[in-house]
mmCIF file of N, CA, C and O in Angstrom:
data_model
loop_
_atom_site.group_PDB
_atom_site.id
_atom_site.type_symbol
_atom_site.label_atom_id
_atom_site.label_comp_id
_atom_site.label_asym_id
_atom_site.label_seq_id
_atom_site.Cartn_x
_atom_site.Cartn_y
_atom_site.Cartn_z
ATOM 1 N N MET A 285 -19.910 8.550 -66.443
ATOM 2 C CA MET A 285 -20.220 8.123 -65.042
ATOM 3 C C MET A 285 -19.996 9.319 -64.109
ATOM 4 O O MET A 285 -19.039 9.964 -64.239
ATOM 5 N N SER A 286 -20.871 9.546 -63.220
ATOM 6 C CA SER A 286 -20.643 10.729 -62.525
ATOM 7 C C SER A 286 -19.890 10.260 -60.972
ATOM 8 O O SER A 286 -19.968 9.152 -60.958
ATOM 9 N N THR A 287 -19.294 11.245 -60.457
ATOM 10 C CA THR A 287 -18.549 10.916 -59.213
ATOM 11 C C THR A 287 -19.499 10.895 -58.112
ATOM 12 O O THR A 287 -20.477 11.614 -58.268
ATOM 13 N N LYS A 288 -19.067 10.341 -56.953
ATOM 14 C CA LYS A 288 -19.855 10.320 -55.825
ATOM 15 C C LYS A 288 -19.678 11.732 -55.240
ATOM 16 O O LYS A 288 -18.848 12.420 -55.377
ATOM 17 N N PRO A 289 -20.808 12.305 -54.458
ATOM 18 C CA PRO A 289 -20.872 13.394 -53.664
ATOM 19 C C PRO A 289 -19.651 13.389 -52.804
ATOM 20 O O PRO A 289 -19.280 12.436 -52.143
ATOM 21 N N ARG A 290 -19.183 14.745 -52.618
ATOM 22 C CA ARG A 290 -18.043 14.629 -51.819
ATOM 23 C C ARG A 290 -18.759 15.313 -50.512
ATOM 24 O O ARG A 290 -19.639 16.206 -50.501
ATOM 25 N N TYR A 291 -17.995 15.084 -49.214
ATOM 26 C CA TYR A 291 -18.362 15.543 -48.028
ATOM 27 C C TYR A 291 -17.763 17.022 -48.101
ATOM 28 O O TYR A 291 -16.656 17.320 -48.285
ATOM 29 N N CYS A 292 -18.672 18.043 -47.704
ATOM 30 C CA CYS A 292 -18.338 19.523 -47.854
ATOM 31 C C CYS A 292 -18.731 20.195 -46.497
ATOM 32 O O CYS A 292 -19.900 20.195 -46.102
ATOM 33 N N VAL A 293 -17.723 20.755 -45.704
ATOM 34 C CA VAL A 293 -18.181 21.487 -44.645
ATOM 35 C C VAL A 293 -18.086 22.858 -44.730
ATOM 36 O O VAL A 293 -17.181 23.432 -45.328
ATOM 37 N N VAL A 294 -19.350 23.319 -44.572
ATOM 38 C CA VAL A 294 -19.694 24.769 -44.659
ATOM 39 C C VAL A 294 -18.617 25.809 -43.859
ATOM 40 O O VAL A 294 -18.347 25.358 -42.604
ATOM 41 N N GLY A 295 -18.090 26.444 -44.376
ATOM 42 C CA GLY A 295 -17.075 27.545 -43.392
ATOM 43 C C GLY A 295 -15.639 26.991 -43.565
ATOM 44 O O GLY A 295 -14.804 27.696 -42.903
ATOM 45 N N THR A 296 -15.441 25.801 -44.131
ATOM 46 C CA THR A 296 -14.022 25.307 -44.304
ATOM 47 C C THR A 296 -13.467 25.224 -45.570
ATOM 48 O O THR A 296 -14.070 24.932 -46.545
ATOM 49 N N PRO A 297 -12.139 25.528 -45.707
ATOM 50 C CA PRO A 297 -11.422 25.689 -47.135
ATOM 51 C C PRO A 297 -11.418 24.230 -47.576
ATOM 52 O O PRO A 297 -10.979 23.347 -46.929
ATOM 53 N N HIS A 298 -11.734 24.162 -48.928
ATOM 54 C CA HIS A 298 -11.449 23.031 -49.590
ATOM 55 C C HIS A 298 -10.665 23.113 -50.795
ATOM 56 O O HIS A 298 -10.689 23.974 -51.537
ATOM 57 N N HIS A 299 -9.544 22.172 -50.849
ATOM 58 C CA HIS A 299 -8.722 22.269 -52.146
ATOM 59 C C HIS A 299 -9.371 21.386 -53.148
ATOM 60 O O HIS A 299 -9.636 20.164 -52.925
ATOM 61 N N ILE A 300 -9.808 22.193 -54.341
ATOM 62 C CA ILE A 300 -10.395 21.452 -55.471
ATOM 63 C C ILE A 300 -9.574 21.543 -56.764
ATOM 64 O O ILE A 300 -8.805 22.491 -56.902
ATOM 65 N N TYR A 301 -9.437 20.496 -57.245
ATOM 66 C CA TYR A 301 -8.526 20.393 -58.533
ATOM 67 C C TYR A 301 -9.448 19.915 -59.729
ATOM 68 O O TYR A 301 -10.561 19.031 -59.327
ATOM 69 N N GLN A 302 -9.335 20.305 -60.984
ATOM 70 C CA GLN A 302 -10.065 19.929 -62.169
ATOM 71 C C GLN A 302 -9.149 19.502 -63.176
ATOM 72 O O GLN A 302 -8.145 20.451 -63.427
ATOM 73 N N ARG A 303 -9.128 18.401 -63.828
ATOM 74 C CA ARG A 303 -8.162 18.085 -64.819
ATOM 75 C C ARG A 303 -8.692 17.831 -66.078
ATOM 76 O O ARG A 303 -9.950 17.510 -66.237
ATOM 77 N N GLY A 304 -8.179 18.210 -67.271
ATOM 78 C CA GLY A 304 -8.886 18.139 -68.608
ATOM 79 C C GLY A 304 -8.815 16.452 -68.915
ATOM 80 O O GLY A 304 -8.163 15.579 -68.221
ATOM 81 N N VAL A 305 -9.727 16.116 -69.681
ATOM 82 C CA VAL A 305 -10.058 14.842 -70.178
ATOM 83 C C VAL A 305 -8.839 14.290 -70.659
ATOM 84 O O VAL A 305 -8.118 14.853 -71.274
ATOM 85 N N ASP A 306 -8.432 12.971 -70.105
ATOM 86 C CA ASP A 306 -7.188 12.347 -70.460
ATOM 87 C C ASP A 306 -6.010 13.140 -70.188
ATOM 88 O O ASP A 306 -4.863 13.086 -70.976
ATOM 89 N N ARG A 307 -5.929 14.288 -69.340
ATOM 90 C CA ARG A 307 -5.084 15.081 -69.205
ATOM 91 C C ARG A 307 -4.520 16.012 -70.226
ATOM 92 O O ARG A 307 -3.443 16.403 -70.385
ATOM 93 N N LYS A 308 -5.528 16.076 -71.057
ATOM 94 C CA LYS A 308 -5.339 17.114 -72.119
ATOM 95 C C LYS A 308 -5.353 18.537 -71.859
ATOM 96 O O LYS A 308 -6.045 18.837 -70.813
ATOM 97 N N GLU A 309 -4.749 19.331 -72.636
ATOM 98 C CA GLU A 309 -4.794 20.884 -72.629
ATOM 99 C C GLU A 309 -6.297 21.352 -72.421
ATOM 100 O O GLU A 309 -7.008 21.069 -73.161
ATOM 101 N N ILE A 310 -6.389 22.207 -71.434
ATOM 102 C CA ILE A 310 -7.402 22.996 -71.227
ATOM 103 C C ILE A 310 -7.599 24.332 -71.771
ATOM 104 O O ILE A 310 -8.585 24.707 -72.357
ATOM 105 N N PHE A 311 -6.575 25.123 -71.562
ATOM 106 C CA PHE A 311 -6.430 26.494 -71.927
ATOM 107 C C PHE A 311 -5.274 26.612 -73.157
ATOM 108 O O PHE A 311 -4.210 26.412 -73.031
ATOM 109 N N PHE A 312 -6.075 26.739 -74.297
ATOM 110 C CA PHE A 312 -5.326 26.918 -75.562
ATOM 111 C C PHE A 312 -4.697 28.407 -75.764
ATOM 112 O O PHE A 312 -3.905 28.669 -76.586
ATOM 113 N N SER A 313 -5.327 29.380 -75.022
ATOM 114 C CA SER A 313 -5.044 30.701 -75.348
ATOM 115 C C SER A 313 -5.302 31.468 -73.879
ATOM 116 O O SER A 313 -5.923 31.115 -73.119
ATOM 117 N N LYS A 314 -4.838 32.689 -73.993
ATOM 118 C CA LYS A 314 -5.010 33.763 -72.884
ATOM 119 C C LYS A 314 -6.412 34.218 -72.898
ATOM 120 O O LYS A 314 -7.118 34.226 -71.663
ATOM 121 N N PRO A 315 -7.184 34.285 -73.959
ATOM 122 C CA PRO A 315 -8.606 34.596 -73.881
ATOM 123 C C PRO A 315 -9.406 33.583 -73.205
ATOM 124 O O PRO A 315 -10.308 33.847 -72.518
ATOM 125 N N LEU A 316 -8.877 32.272 -73.353
ATOM 126 C CA LEU A 316 -9.974 31.186 -72.702
ATOM 127 C C LEU A 316 -9.511 31.217 -71.237
ATOM 128 O O LEU A 316 -10.491 30.916 -70.489
ATOM 129 N N ARG A 317 -8.191 31.472 -70.741
ATOM 130 C CA ARG A 317 -7.874 31.765 -69.303
ATOM 131 C C ARG A 317 -8.795 32.835 -68.812
ATOM 132 O O ARG A 317 -9.569 32.895 -67.845
ATOM 133 N N ARG A 318 -8.679 33.939 -69.550
ATOM 134 C CA ARG A 318 -9.826 35.069 -69.010
ATOM 135 C C ARG A 318 -11.077 34.739 -68.982
ATOM 136 O O ARG A 318 -11.827 35.005 -68.050
ATOM 137 N N THR A 319 -11.509 33.978 -69.983
ATOM 138 C CA THR A 319 -13.041 33.617 -69.893
ATOM 139 C C THR A 319 -13.373 32.711 -68.637
ATOM 140 O O THR A 319 -14.306 32.905 -68.046
ATOM 141 N N TYR A 320 -12.420 31.965 -68.559
ATOM 142 C CA TYR A 320 -12.667 30.935 -67.323
ATOM 143 C C TYR A 320 -12.586 31.709 -65.937
ATOM 144 O O TYR A 320 -13.338 31.328 -65.162
ATOM 145 N N LEU A 321 -11.729 32.721 -65.886
ATOM 146 C CA LEU A 321 -11.553 33.453 -64.528
ATOM 147 C C LEU A 321 -12.956 34.303 -64.455
ATOM 148 O O LEU A 321 -13.325 34.543 -63.548
ATOM 149 N N SER A 322 -13.476 34.785 -65.524
ATOM 150 C CA SER A 322 -14.796 35.516 -65.446
ATOM 151 C C SER A 322 -15.841 34.663 -65.063
ATOM 152 O O SER A 322 -16.757 35.055 -64.234
ATOM 153 N N LEU A 323 -15.925 33.383 -65.713
ATOM 154 C CA LEU A 323 -16.917 32.584 -65.160
ATOM 155 C C LEU A 323 -16.870 32.124 -63.764
ATOM 156 O O LEU A 323 -17.865 31.933 -62.950
ATOM 157 N N MET A 324 -15.577 32.092 -63.335
ATOM 158 C CA MET A 324 -15.395 31.555 -62.026
ATOM 159 C C MET A 324 -15.765 32.663 -61.007
ATOM 160 O O MET A 324 -16.534 32.413 -59.958
ATOM 161 N N GLU A 325 -15.607 34.100 -61.400
ATOM 162 C CA GLU A 325 -15.995 35.025 -60.617
ATOM 163 C C GLU A 325 -17.511 35.006 -60.505
ATOM 164 O O GLU A 325 -18.204 35.058 -59.407
ATOM 165 N N LYS A 326 -18.230 34.888 -61.685
ATOM 166 C CA LYS A 326 -19.632 34.957 -61.793
ATOM 167 C C LYS A 326 -20.426 33.936 -60.859
ATOM 168 O O LYS A 326 -21.211 34.040 -60.066
ATOM 169 N N TYR A 327 -19.877 32.586 -61.103
ATOM 170 C CA TYR A 327 -20.531 31.513 -60.421
ATOM 171 C C TYR A 327 -20.191 31.376 -59.034
ATOM 172 O O TYR A 327 -21.093 30.778 -58.401
ATOM 173 N N ALA A 328 -18.918 31.807 -58.638
ATOM 174 C CA ALA A 328 -18.674 31.785 -57.167
ATOM 175 C C ALA A 328 -19.570 32.807 -56.427
ATOM 176 O O ALA A 328 -20.308 32.244 -55.304
ATOM 177 N N LYS A 329 -19.989 33.819 -57.045
ATOM 178 C CA LYS A 329 -21.052 34.676 -56.310
ATOM 179 C C LYS A 329 -22.336 34.124 -56.255
ATOM 180 O O LYS A 329 -22.891 34.195 -55.140
ATOM 181 N N GLU A 330 -22.801 33.595 -57.385
ATOM 182 C CA GLU A 330 -23.913 32.744 -57.483
ATOM 183 C C GLU A 330 -24.278 31.691 -56.423
ATOM 184 O O GLU A 330 -25.468 31.446 -55.879
ATOM 185 N N ALA A 331 -23.170 31.109 -56.437
ATOM 186 C CA ALA A 331 -23.369 29.661 -55.477
ATOM 187 C C ALA A 331 -22.846 29.996 -53.883
ATOM 188 O O ALA A 331 -22.670 29.073 -53.249
ATOM 189 N N MET A 332 -22.445 31.186 -53.758
ATOM 190 C CA MET A 332 -21.946 31.513 -52.297
ATOM 191 C C MET A 332 -20.727 30.850 -51.879
ATOM 192 O O MET A 332 -20.571 30.224 -50.857
ATOM 193 N N VAL A 333 -19.863 31.029 -53.101
ATOM 194 C CA VAL A 333 -18.314 30.228 -52.650
ATOM 195 C C VAL A 333 -17.295 31.467 -52.650
ATOM 196 O O VAL A 333 -17.296 32.279 -53.587
ATOM 197 N N GLN A 334 -16.511 31.430 -51.704
ATOM 198 C CA GLN A 334 -15.198 32.345 -51.833
ATOM 199 C C GLN A 334 -14.122 31.552 -52.353
ATOM 200 O O GLN A 334 -13.781 30.459 -52.103
ATOM 201 N N VAL A 335 -13.443 32.256 -53.368
ATOM 202 C CA VAL A 335 -12.426 31.734 -54.084
ATOM 203 C C VAL A 335 -11.244 32.572 -53.287
ATOM 204 O O VAL A 335 -10.909 33.593 -53.441
ATOM 205 N N HIS A 336 -10.348 31.652 -52.518
ATOM 206 C CA HIS A 336 -9.268 32.299 -51.824
ATOM 207 C C HIS A 336 -7.981 32.185 -52.788
ATOM 208 O O HIS A 336 -7.160 33.183 -52.619
ATOM 209 N N ALA A 337 -7.725 31.300 -53.613
ATOM 210 C CA ALA A 337 -6.662 30.960 -54.390
ATOM 211 C C ALA A 337 -7.030 30.156 -55.464
ATOM 212 O O ALA A 337 -7.726 29.478 -55.338
ATOM 213 N N TYR A 338 -6.233 30.497 -56.613
ATOM 214 C CA TYR A 338 -6.311 29.633 -57.842
ATOM 215 C C TYR A 338 -5.003 29.497 -58.743
ATOM 216 O O TYR A 338 -4.338 30.453 -58.468
ATOM 217 N N VAL A 339 -4.952 28.380 -59.327
ATOM 218 C CA VAL A 339 -3.676 28.290 -60.173
ATOM 219 C C VAL A 339 -4.281 27.630 -61.584
ATOM 220 O O VAL A 339 -5.021 26.476 -61.437
ATOM 221 N N LEU A 340 -3.922 28.168 -62.635
ATOM 222 C CA LEU A 340 -4.569 27.715 -63.916
ATOM 223 C C LEU A 340 -3.392 27.316 -64.658
ATOM 224 O O LEU A 340 -2.521 27.822 -65.213
ATOM 225 N N MET A 341 -3.169 25.951 -64.422
ATOM 226 C CA MET A 341 -2.129 25.149 -65.359
ATOM 227 C C MET A 341 -2.609 24.832 -66.702
ATOM 228 O O MET A 341 -3.944 25.202 -67.156
ATOM 229 N N GLY A 342 -1.698 24.197 -67.506
ATOM 230 C CA GLY A 342 -2.225 24.146 -69.139
ATOM 231 C C GLY A 342 -3.328 22.973 -69.162
ATOM 232 O O GLY A 342 -4.262 23.273 -69.887
ATOM 233 N N ASN A 343 -3.168 22.115 -68.392
ATOM 234 C CA ASN A 343 -4.186 21.002 -68.316
ATOM 235 C C ASN A 343 -4.988 20.676 -67.078
ATOM 236 O O ASN A 343 -5.734 19.495 -66.938
ATOM 237 N N HIS A 344 -4.918 21.430 -66.047
ATOM 238 C CA HIS A 344 -5.487 21.478 -64.716
ATOM 239 C C HIS A 344 -5.714 22.591 -63.814
ATOM 240 O O HIS A 344 -4.909 23.609 -64.468
ATOM 241 N N VAL A 345 -6.526 22.609 -63.130
ATOM 242 C CA VAL A 345 -6.954 23.923 -62.346
ATOM 243 C C VAL A 345 -6.940 23.460 -60.772
ATOM 244 O O VAL A 345 -7.346 22.377 -60.421
ATOM 245 N N HIS A 346 -6.239 24.267 -60.014
ATOM 246 C CA HIS A 346 -6.312 24.070 -58.478
ATOM 247 C C HIS A 346 -6.972 25.286 -57.913
ATOM 248 O O HIS A 346 -6.757 26.438 -58.385
ATOM 249 N N MET A 347 -8.018 24.989 -56.944
ATOM 250 C CA MET A 347 -8.564 26.102 -56.373
ATOM 251 C C MET A 347 -8.632 25.952 -54.986
ATOM 252 O O MET A 347 -8.734 24.730 -54.360
ATOM 253 N N LEU A 348 -8.539 26.968 -54.022
ATOM 254 C CA LEU A 348 -8.887 26.943 -52.625
ATOM 255 C C LEU A 348 -10.157 27.606 -52.445
ATOM 256 O O LEU A 348 -10.331 28.800 -52.616
ATOM 257 N N LEU A 349 -11.182 26.981 -51.927
ATOM 258 C CA LEU A 349 -12.653 27.401 -52.098
ATOM 259 C C LEU A 349 -13.164 27.254 -50.499
ATOM 260 O O LEU A 349 -12.862 26.129 -49.813
ATOM 261 N N THR A 350 -14.036 28.078 -50.167
ATOM 262 C CA THR A 350 -14.950 28.063 -49.109
ATOM 263 C C THR A 350 -16.526 28.286 -49.385
ATOM 264 O O THR A 350 -16.694 29.360 -50.002
ATOM 265 N N THR A 351 -17.187 27.313 -48.954
ATOM 266 C CA THR A 351 -18.571 27.486 -49.302
ATOM 267 C C THR A 351 -19.305 28.137 -48.048
ATOM 268 O O THR A 351 -18.974 27.751 -47.066
ATOM 269 N N LEU A 352 -20.278 28.679 -48.374
ATOM 270 C CA LEU A 352 -21.172 29.469 -47.032
ATOM 271 C C LEU A 352 -22.550 28.545 -47.230
ATOM 272 O O LEU A 352 -23.433 29.041 -46.467
ATOM 273 N N LYS A 353 -22.739 27.647 -48.240
ATOM 274 C CA LYS A 353 -23.946 26.686 -48.078
ATOM 275 C C LYS A 353 -23.534 25.458 -48.424
ATOM 276 O O LYS A 353 -22.488 25.292 -49.101
ATOM 277 N N GLU A 354 -24.221 24.496 -48.177
ATOM 278 C CA GLU A 354 -24.114 23.092 -48.141
ATOM 279 C C GLU A 354 -23.534 22.551 -49.607
ATOM 280 O O GLU A 354 -22.415 21.751 -49.697
ATOM 281 N N ASP A 355 -24.376 22.866 -50.360
ATOM 282 C CA ASP A 355 -23.941 22.531 -51.751
ATOM 283 C C ASP A 355 -23.368 23.451 -52.649
ATOM 284 O O ASP A 355 -23.486 23.448 -54.047
ATOM 285 N N GLY A 356 -22.657 24.501 -52.019
ATOM 286 C CA GLY A 356 -22.033 25.611 -52.667
ATOM 287 C C GLY A 356 -20.916 25.149 -53.751
ATOM 288 O O GLY A 356 -21.118 25.562 -54.838
ATOM 289 N N ILE A 357 -20.070 24.292 -53.408
ATOM 290 C CA ILE A 357 -18.932 23.917 -54.138
ATOM 291 C C ILE A 357 -19.391 23.096 -55.343
ATOM 292 O O ILE A 357 -19.138 23.431 -56.634
ATOM 293 N N SER A 358 -20.447 22.325 -55.135
ATOM 294 C CA SER A 358 -20.966 21.373 -56.176
ATOM 295 C C SER A 358 -21.538 22.111 -57.234
ATOM 296 O O SER A 358 -21.432 21.866 -58.488
ATOM 297 N N ILE A 359 -22.402 23.219 -56.880
ATOM 298 C CA ILE A 359 -23.109 23.962 -57.749
ATOM 299 C C ILE A 359 -22.203 24.776 -58.543
ATOM 300 O O ILE A 359 -22.347 24.980 -59.716
ATOM 301 N N PHE A 360 -21.151 25.503 -58.029
ATOM 302 C CA PHE A 360 -20.065 26.270 -58.385
ATOM 303 C C PHE A 360 -19.368 25.548 -59.573
ATOM 304 O O PHE A 360 -19.319 25.973 -60.721
ATOM 305 N N MET A 361 -18.895 24.305 -59.284
ATOM 306 C CA MET A 361 -18.173 23.616 -60.138
ATOM 307 C C MET A 361 -18.990 22.950 -61.443
ATOM 308 O O MET A 361 -18.607 23.110 -62.601
ATOM 309 N N GLN A 362 -20.219 22.505 -61.193
ATOM 310 C CA GLN A 362 -21.206 22.334 -62.236
ATOM 311 C C GLN A 362 -21.414 23.478 -63.235
ATOM 312 O O GLN A 362 -21.093 23.306 -64.445
ATOM 313 N N ASN A 363 -21.765 24.359 -62.685
ATOM 314 C CA ASN A 363 -21.829 25.759 -63.586
ATOM 315 C C ASN A 363 -20.795 26.258 -64.303
ATOM 316 O O ASN A 363 -20.752 26.361 -65.534
ATOM 317 N N LEU A 364 -19.712 26.271 -63.587
ATOM 318 C CA LEU A 364 -18.438 26.793 -64.126
ATOM 319 C C LEU A 364 -17.967 25.797 -65.272
ATOM 320 O O LEU A 364 -17.860 26.245 -66.208
ATOM 321 N N ASN A 365 -17.850 24.531 -65.088
ATOM 322 C CA ASN A 365 -17.405 23.779 -66.020
ATOM 323 C C ASN A 365 -18.220 23.504 -67.305
ATOM 324 O O ASN A 365 -17.776 23.434 -68.395
ATOM 325 N N SER A 366 -19.641 23.559 -67.108
ATOM 326 C CA SER A 366 -20.517 23.266 -68.088
ATOM 327 C C SER A 366 -20.356 24.471 -69.087
ATOM 328 O O SER A 366 -20.466 24.062 -70.411
ATOM 329 N N VAL A 367 -20.622 25.599 -68.493
ATOM 330 C CA VAL A 367 -20.425 26.856 -69.361
ATOM 331 C C VAL A 367 -19.216 27.131 -70.045
ATOM 332 O O VAL A 367 -19.038 27.286 -71.149
ATOM 333 N N PHE A 368 -18.065 26.700 -69.299
ATOM 334 C CA PHE A 368 -16.766 26.879 -69.808
ATOM 335 C C PHE A 368 -16.506 26.015 -71.086
ATOM 336 O O PHE A 368 -16.154 26.348 -72.054
ATOM 337 N N VAL A 369 -17.081 24.669 -70.812
ATOM 338 C CA VAL A 369 -16.854 23.752 -72.010
ATOM 339 C C VAL A 369 -17.686 24.230 -73.250
ATOM 340 O O VAL A 369 -17.317 24.202 -74.231
ATOM 341 N N ALA A 370 -18.903 24.655 -73.046
ATOM 342 C CA ALA A 370 -19.682 25.141 -74.230
ATOM 343 C C ALA A 370 -19.019 26.459 -74.822
ATOM 344 O O ALA A 370 -18.748 26.308 -76.009
ATOM 345 N N LYS A 371 -18.437 27.090 -74.136
ATOM 346 C CA LYS A 371 -17.688 28.518 -74.511
ATOM 347 C C LYS A 371 -16.517 28.039 -75.364
ATOM 348 O O LYS A 371 -16.289 28.575 -76.304
ATOM 349 N N LYS A 372 -15.853 27.028 -74.755
ATOM 350 C CA LYS A 372 -14.660 26.642 -75.367
ATOM 351 C C LYS A 372 -14.881 25.747 -76.594
ATOM 352 O O LYS A 372 -14.139 26.176 -77.756
ATOM 353 N N SER A 373 -15.919 25.061 -76.704
ATOM 354 C CA SER A 373 -16.300 24.453 -77.908
ATOM 355 C C SER A 373 -16.717 25.670 -78.897
ATOM 356 O O SER A 373 -16.351 25.175 -80.276
ATOM 357 N N ASP A 374 -17.420 26.565 -78.740
ATOM 358 C CA ASP A 374 -17.651 27.726 -79.637
ATOM 359 C C ASP A 374 -16.452 28.397 -80.146
ATOM 360 O O ASP A 374 -16.480 28.879 -81.390
ATOM 361 N N THR A 375 -15.374 28.440 -79.542
ATOM 362 C CA THR A 375 -14.099 29.086 -80.135
ATOM 363 C C THR A 375 -13.270 28.120 -80.783
ATOM 364 O O THR A 375 -12.242 28.458 -81.622
ATOM 365 N N GLY A 376 -13.586 26.951 -80.845
ATOM 366 C CA GLY A 376 -12.991 25.881 -81.693
ATOM 367 C C GLY A 376 -11.643 25.243 -81.191
ATOM 368 O O GLY A 376 -10.830 25.007 -81.762
#
């Protein structure tokens, strides 16, 4: 089931967090963390999202983001999470 769209104000910082399914571990290794950060950088540029701060915890992530277009955060999170899950699955 997908979540309801969130109200997003262009140019205003938003605190975003993402948890692992059932609060399970997301990052099993340093290379996975580096992969996530690399993808974060790539998709932030594509979606016109500024990343002000982030914290990668074992089973969740916090980010402070500002979007420069209305659907930027949504596009950023969709791309980041779908590609990261695929890459994480490839590494076993």
